[in-house]
Amino acid sequence: MTEPRSHAQRRYDTEHRLIHDVDVWVASASADGAPYLVPLSFDWDGEALLLATPTNSPTAKNLAASRAVRLALGHTRDVSMIDGEVELLEIDALPQERGDRFAARAGFDPRALATPYRWFRIIPRHIQAWREVNELPDRELMRDGRRKETR
Amino acid sequence: MTEPRSHAQRRYDTEHRLIHDVDVWVASASADGAPYLVPLSFDWDGEALLLATPTNSPTAKNLAASRAVRLALGHTRDVSMIDGEVELLEIDALPQERGDRFAARAGFDPRALATPYRWFRIIPRHIQAWREVNELPDRELMRDGRRKETR
């Protein structure tokens, strides 16, 4: 186990993942409490994560109904967890260049597929980042949409 | 993207992870549909995954109430997804040697901590395994507790 990182370092590492990673774990739940989890590709515009998934998938149905999601970037010993608010957009409702940017990063274009897809914008409200148990106490980077004080 | 694996290969790869991996992604949900997700260490006894988490954690509360969980082994481009039934055990209810085995694999002993923990046994009911989009059509390895026919 390495020394715990500062908040500033964890914020940097989380932003680096948002800018450079391609995949994110997406946890959602049905109205009656059935958990769902799947990896999806995403893009980041500096404010929100953009996802696309088939309209009939469990994730799309859960997010459309609850507007609540929990995301994980990274791997199990180096995570950034994001609880977010969900905005739903029909597939033709996104500006062309945003969709193009998503397609370039994700490696597929959900606007071009026979299966109907929707866009989901995820605006982070809580962010935590930790590697191992010694980083758990100071893991909160954002709560209720506000940055926590830098330690 | 590599050639799609056979069912037999995916089953082998999934069992290899169950036997050798240390961490698993654990998705759960509250009764009112709030998703939760966290990485936890686990042990595998050939029939069930064994987890331990603090009694007061969101995961423990969700699993105790719903008895439903969705797990992910691996990383976003090589996953084994497991939907399971949850059995709850008080921390002193597990045979000594099973707890010792968990502690050796996970690197911590939940029986020895000041914070109250509980054990959770997860019995797989549905299993899927895929790497990328070309493995999605044949991803199901187990449904309702039964192995799918080998392809």
Short mmCIF file of C-alpha atoms in Angstrom, two decimals:
data_model
loop_
_atom_site.label_atom_id
_atom_site.label_comp_id
_atom_site.label_asym_id
_atom_site.label_seq_id
_atom_site.Cartn_x
_atom_site.Cartn_y
_atom_site.Cartn_z
CA MET A 1 0.00 0.00 0.00
CA THR A 2 1.38 3.41 -0.95
CA GLU A 3 1.06 6.64 1.08
CA PRO A 4 -2.41 8.23 0.90
CA ARG A 5 -2.71 10.82 -1.86
CA SER A 6 -3.71 14.43 -1.17
CA HIS A 7 -7.14 15.67 -2.21
CA ALA A 8 -5.46 17.71 -4.95
CA GLN A 9 -3.78 14.60 -6.35
CA ARG A 10 -7.00 12.59 -6.22
CA ARG A 11 -8.83 15.40 -8.01
CA TYR A 12 -6.12 15.46 -10.67
CA ASP A 13 -6.24 11.68 -11.08
CA THR A 14 -10.05 11.70 -11.33
CA GLU A 15 -10.04 14.48 -13.94
CA HIS A 16 -7.36 12.61 -15.87
CA ARG A 17 -9.62 9.57 -16.02
CA LEU A 18 -12.62 11.66 -17.08
CA ILE A 19 -10.58 13.16 -19.91
CA HIS A 20 -8.75 10.03 -21.08
CA ASP A 21 -10.59 6.85 -20.10
CA VAL A 22 -13.05 5.32 -22.54
CA ASP A 23 -15.14 3.01 -20.31
CA VAL A 24 -17.03 3.47 -17.06
CA TRP A 25 -18.96 1.07 -14.82
CA VAL A 26 -22.61 2.13 -14.68
CA ALA A 27 -24.72 1.01 -11.70
CA SER A 28 -28.44 1.65 -11.79
CA ALA A 29 -31.53 0.26 -10.11
CA SER A 30 -35.09 -0.48 -11.08
CA ALA A 31 -37.94 1.21 -9.23
CA ASP A 32 -38.43 -1.93 -7.14
CA GLY A 33 -34.78 -2.15 -6.16
CA ALA A 34 -33.19 -4.63 -8.60
CA PRO A 35 -29.53 -3.63 -9.06
CA TYR A 36 -27.99 -3.47 -12.52
CA LEU A 37 -24.39 -2.97 -13.60
CA VAL A 38 -22.71 -2.81 -16.97
CA PRO A 39 -19.60 -1.22 -18.51
CA LEU A 40 -20.27 1.49 -21.09
CA SER A 41 -18.15 3.87 -23.13
CA PHE A 42 -18.41 7.57 -22.35
CA ASP A 43 -17.26 11.04 -23.31
CA TRP A 44 -16.63 13.98 -20.93
CA ASP A 45 -17.31 17.60 -21.84
CA GLY A 46 -15.86 19.19 -18.71
CA GLU A 47 -19.20 19.20 -16.91
CA ALA A 48 -20.95 15.91 -17.60
CA LEU A 49 -20.34 12.37 -18.78
CA LEU A 50 -22.16 11.42 -21.94
CA LEU A 51 -23.34 7.81 -22.38
CA ALA A 52 -25.41 6.05 -25.01
CA THR A 53 -27.24 2.78 -24.51
CA PRO A 54 -30.18 1.04 -26.22
CA THR A 55 -33.56 2.47 -25.23
CA ASN A 56 -34.77 -1.01 -24.27
CA SER A 57 -31.75 -1.95 -22.13
CA PRO A 58 -32.11 -2.29 -18.34
CA THR A 59 -29.71 0.64 -17.85
CA ALA A 60 -31.69 2.98 -20.12
CA LYS A 61 -34.98 2.03 -18.48
CA ASN A 62 -33.56 2.44 -14.97
CA LEU A 63 -31.94 5.80 -15.69
CA ALA A 64 -35.01 7.14 -17.46
CA ALA A 65 -37.22 6.22 -14.51
CA SER A 66 -35.00 7.08 -11.54
CA ARG A 67 -32.57 9.70 -12.92
CA ALA A 68 -30.04 8.27 -10.43
CA VAL A 69 -26.76 6.56 -11.24
CA ARG A 70 -23.51 5.56 -9.58
CA LEU A 71 -20.43 5.34 -11.77
CA ALA A 72 -16.99 3.86 -11.21
CA LEU A 73 -13.89 4.88 -13.12
CA GLY A 74 -10.71 2.85 -12.82
CA HIS A 75 -10.11 -0.55 -11.33
CA THR A 76 -10.89 -2.03 -7.93
CA ARG A 77 -7.71 -0.75 -6.22
CA ASP A 78 -7.79 2.72 -7.82
CA VAL A 79 -11.33 4.01 -8.11
CA SER A 80 -13.15 7.24 -8.68
CA MET A 81 -16.81 6.85 -7.74
CA ILE A 82 -19.35 9.34 -9.06
CA ASP A 83 -22.96 9.70 -7.99
CA GLY A 84 -24.75 11.75 -10.58
CA GLU A 85 -27.95 13.30 -11.79
CA VAL A 86 -29.18 11.95 -15.10
CA GLU A 87 -30.45 13.97 -18.05
CA LEU A 88 -32.06 12.00 -20.88
CA LEU A 89 -31.77 13.11 -24.51
CA GLU A 90 -33.34 11.53 -27.56
CA ILE A 91 -30.72 10.34 -30.04
CA ASP A 92 -31.36 13.23 -32.47
CA ALA A 93 -31.38 15.90 -29.73
CA LEU A 94 -27.62 16.25 -29.32
CA PRO A 95 -25.62 18.75 -31.43
CA GLN A 96 -23.90 17.00 -34.34
CA GLU A 97 -20.36 17.79 -33.15
CA ARG A 98 -21.03 16.39 -29.67
CA GLY A 99 -22.24 13.14 -31.18
CA ASP A 100 -19.23 13.04 -33.50
CA ARG A 101 -16.91 13.54 -30.55
CA PHE A 102 -18.60 10.71 -28.65
CA ALA A 103 -18.33 8.38 -31.65
CA ALA A 104 -14.63 9.13 -32.09
CA ARG A 105 -13.86 8.42 -28.44
CA ALA A 106 -16.20 5.46 -27.90
CA GLY A 107 -15.48 3.74 -31.19
CA PHE A 108 -19.15 3.43 -32.17
CA ASP A 109 -21.83 5.83 -33.31
CA PRO A 110 -25.20 5.20 -31.63
CA ARG A 111 -26.89 7.54 -34.15
CA ALA A 112 -26.03 5.16 -36.99
CA LEU A 113 -27.37 1.88 -35.55
CA ALA A 114 -30.59 0.02 -36.33
CA THR A 115 -31.24 -0.50 -32.60
CA PRO A 116 -32.80 2.64 -31.03
CA TYR A 117 -30.44 4.34 -28.57
CA ARG A 118 -30.72 7.26 -26.17
CA TRP A 119 -28.15 9.66 -24.80
CA PHE A 120 -27.70 10.12 -21.08
CA ARG A 121 -25.81 13.06 -19.59
CA ILE A 122 -24.52 12.41 -16.06
CA ILE A 123 -23.74 15.48 -13.96
CA PRO A 124 -21.56 14.55 -10.96
CA ARG A 125 -23.01 15.43 -7.55
CA HIS A 126 -20.79 13.35 -5.24
CA ILE A 127 -17.28 12.19 -6.08
CA GLN A 128 -15.04 9.89 -4.06
CA ALA A 129 -11.57 8.59 -4.94
CA TRP A 130 -9.52 5.95 -3.19
CA ARG A 131 -7.00 3.23 -3.85
CA GLU A 132 -6.84 1.11 -0.71
CA VAL A 133 -8.08 1.19 2.87
CA ASN A 134 -5.66 3.91 3.97
CA GLU A 135 -7.32 6.31 1.53
CA LEU A 136 -10.88 5.67 2.71
CA PRO A 137 -11.08 8.35 5.44
CA ASP A 138 -10.51 11.30 3.06
CA ARG A 139 -12.15 9.84 -0.02
CA GLU A 140 -14.77 12.59 -0.56
CA LEU A 141 -13.87 15.11 -3.25
CA MET A 142 -17.33 16.51 -3.95
CA ARG A 143 -20.56 16.45 -1.99
CA ASP A 144 -23.91 17.88 -3.18
CA GLY A 145 -22.18 19.35 -6.21
CA ARG A 146 -19.60 21.28 -4.17
CA ARG A 147 -15.90 20.58 -3.99
CA LYS A 148 -14.70 19.65 -0.55
CA GLU A 149 -11.91 21.76 0.95
CA THR A 150 -8.51 20.72 -0.27
CA ARG A 151 -6.46 18.83 2.28
CA MET B 1 -11.17 -6.98 -31.30
CA THR B 2 -10.27 -10.66 -31.09
CA GLU B 3 -12.41 -13.59 -32.28
CA PRO B 4 -15.36 -14.39 -30.00
CA ARG B 5 -14.53 -17.04 -27.40
CA SER B 6 -16.50 -20.28 -27.14
CA HIS B 7 -18.84 -20.83 -24.18
CA ALA B 8 -16.37 -23.37 -22.81
CA GLN B 9 -13.57 -20.80 -22.90
CA ARG B 10 -15.71 -18.13 -21.24
CA ARG B 11 -16.70 -20.60 -18.53
CA TYR B 12 -13.04 -21.46 -17.96
CA ASP B 13 -12.07 -17.77 -17.85
CA THR B 14 -14.89 -16.97 -15.42
CA GLU B 15 -13.96 -19.87 -13.11
CA HIS B 16 -10.33 -18.78 -13.25
CA ARG B 17 -11.35 -15.33 -12.02
CA LEU B 18 -13.54 -16.79 -9.27
CA ILE B 19 -10.60 -18.89 -8.07
CA HIS B 20 -7.80 -16.34 -8.42
CA ASP B 21 -9.12 -12.76 -8.36
CA VAL B 22 -9.28 -10.91 -5.06
CA ASP B 23 -11.70 -8.05 -5.80
CA VAL B 24 -15.17 -7.86 -7.28
CA TRP B 25 -17.49 -4.94 -8.12
CA VAL B 26 -20.64 -5.16 -6.01
CA ALA B 27 -23.79 -3.39 -7.25
CA SER B 28 -26.77 -3.20 -4.94
CA ALA B 29 -29.86 -1.05 -4.58
CA SER B 30 -31.92 0.39 -1.76
CA ALA B 31 -35.60 -0.49 -1.45
CA ASP B 32 -36.52 2.84 -3.06
CA GLY B 33 -34.19 2.31 -6.02
CA ALA B 34 -30.97 4.18 -5.18
CA PRO B 35 -28.07 2.38 -6.89
CA TYR B 36 -24.87 1.63 -5.00
CA LEU B 37 -21.54 0.28 -6.21
CA VAL B 38 -18.29 -0.49 -4.45
CA PRO B 39 -15.32 -2.82 -4.95
CA LEU B 40 -14.92 -5.51 -2.26
CA SER B 41 -12.59 -8.44 -1.69
CA PHE B 42 -14.05 -11.93 -1.90
CA ASP B 43 -13.36 -15.62 -1.55
CA TRP B 44 -14.89 -18.42 -3.64
CA ASP B 45 -15.69 -21.87 -2.24
CA GLY B 46 -16.75 -23.53 -5.51
CA GLU B 47 -20.41 -22.69 -4.96
CA ALA B 48 -20.64 -19.14 -3.63
CA LEU B 49 -18.70 -15.91 -3.31
CA LEU B 50 -18.05 -14.81 0.25
CA LEU B 51 -17.94 -11.07 1.04
CA ALA B 52 -17.61 -9.09 4.25
CA THR B 53 -18.61 -5.47 4.68
CA PRO B 54 -19.52 -3.26 7.67
CA THR B 55 -23.04 -3.85 8.95
CA ASN B 56 -23.79 -0.13 8.64
CA SER B 57 -22.49 0.28 5.07
CA PRO B 58 -24.92 0.96 2.20
CA THR B 59 -23.98 -2.38 0.61
CA ALA B 60 -24.70 -4.38 3.78
CA LYS B 61 -28.03 -2.62 4.32
CA ASN B 62 -29.07 -3.08 0.69
CA LEU B 63 -28.11 -6.76 0.56
CA ALA B 64 -29.76 -7.52 3.89
CA ALA B 65 -33.01 -5.92 2.74
CA SER B 66 -33.22 -7.02 -0.90
CA ARG B 67 -31.09 -10.21 -1.02
CA ALA B 68 -30.28 -9.20 -4.62
CA VAL B 69 -26.87 -8.30 -6.02
CA ARG B 70 -25.09 -7.93 -9.35
CA LEU B 71 -21.35 -8.55 -9.40
CA ALA B 72 -18.67 -7.81 -11.99
CA LEU B 73 -15.36 -9.63 -12.19
CA GLY B 74 -12.61 -8.33 -14.44
CA HIS B 75 -12.30 -5.03 -16.24
CA THR B 76 -14.57 -3.17 -18.63
CA ARG B 77 -13.36 -5.00 -21.79
CA ASP B 78 -13.26 -8.46 -20.21
CA VAL B 79 -16.12 -8.98 -17.80
CA SER B 80 -17.92 -11.78 -16.04
CA MET B 81 -21.23 -10.52 -14.69
CA ILE B 82 -22.98 -12.49 -11.95
CA ASP B 83 -26.50 -11.95 -10.66
CA GLY B 84 -26.82 -13.75 -7.36
CA GLU B 85 -28.95 -14.65 -4.39
CA VAL B 86 -27.65 -13.31 -1.10
CA GLU B 87 -27.35 -15.19 2.18
CA LEU B 88 -26.52 -13.13 5.26
CA LEU B 89 -24.40 -14.54 8.10
CA GLU B 90 -23.49 -12.86 11.35
CA ILE B 91 -19.76 -12.46 11.71
CA ASP B 92 -19.44 -15.30 14.28
CA ALA B 93 -21.65 -17.69 12.29
CA LEU B 94 -19.03 -18.84 9.78
CA PRO B 95 -16.80 -21.87 10.47
CA GLN B 96 -13.36 -20.76 11.70
CA GLU B 97 -11.47 -22.20 8.72
CA ARG B 98 -13.72 -20.45 6.20
CA GLY B 99 -13.06 -17.13 7.90
CA ASP B 100 -9.33 -17.85 7.98
CA ARG B 101 -9.36 -18.63 4.28
CA PHE B 102 -11.18 -15.39 3.52
CA ALA B 103 -8.70 -13.39 5.62
CA ALA B 104 -5.72 -14.96 3.85
CA ARG B 105 -7.11 -14.16 0.40
CA ALA B 106 -8.60 -10.73 1.13
CA GLY B 107 -5.73 -9.46 3.26
CA PHE B 108 -7.95 -8.41 6.16
CA ASP B 109 -9.90 -10.27 8.83
CA PRO B 110 -13.37 -8.80 9.40
CA ARG B 111 -13.73 -10.87 12.61
CA ALA B 112 -10.88 -8.94 14.20
CA LEU B 113 -12.04 -5.36 13.60
CA ALA B 114 -13.70 -2.91 15.98
CA THR B 115 -16.27 -1.98 13.31
CA PRO B 116 -19.09 -4.59 13.19
CA TYR B 117 -19.07 -6.59 9.95
CA ARG B 118 -21.34 -9.19 8.40
CA TRP B 119 -20.66 -12.00 5.95
CA PHE B 120 -22.59 -12.27 2.71
CA ARG B 121 -22.65 -15.42 0.61
CA ILE B 122 -23.57 -14.84 -3.04
CA ILE B 123 -24.88 -17.84 -4.96
CA PRO B 124 -24.72 -17.21 -8.72
CA ARG B 125 -28.04 -17.51 -10.58
CA HIS B 126 -27.20 -15.79 -13.88
CA ILE B 127 -23.73 -15.51 -15.36
CA GLN B 128 -22.67 -13.62 -18.46
CA ALA B 129 -19.18 -13.16 -19.89
CA TRP B 130 -18.03 -10.91 -22.70
CA ARG B 131 -15.08 -8.87 -23.84
CA GLU B 132 -16.33 -6.61 -26.61
CA VAL B 133 -19.40 -6.14 -28.75
CA ASN B 134 -18.76 -9.25 -30.89
CA GLU B 135 -19.15 -11.41 -27.75
CA LEU B 136 -22.47 -9.91 -26.66
CA PRO B 137 -24.82 -12.28 -28.55
CA ASP B 138 -23.60 -15.44 -26.76
CA ARG B 139 -22.78 -13.90 -23.40
CA GLU B 140 -25.09 -16.03 -21.25
CA LEU B 141 -23.37 -18.90 -19.42
CA MET B 142 -25.96 -19.55 -16.71
CA ARG B 143 -29.62 -18.65 -16.40
CA ASP B 144 -31.82 -19.37 -13.36
CA GLY B 145 -29.03 -21.40 -11.82
CA ARG B 146 -28.62 -23.70 -14.84
CA ARG B 147 -25.70 -23.82 -17.23
CA LYS B 148 -26.56 -22.91 -20.77
CA GLU B 149 -25.75 -25.45 -23.49
CA THR B 150 -22.14 -25.29 -24.60
CA ARG B 151 -21.68 -23.71 -28.00
#
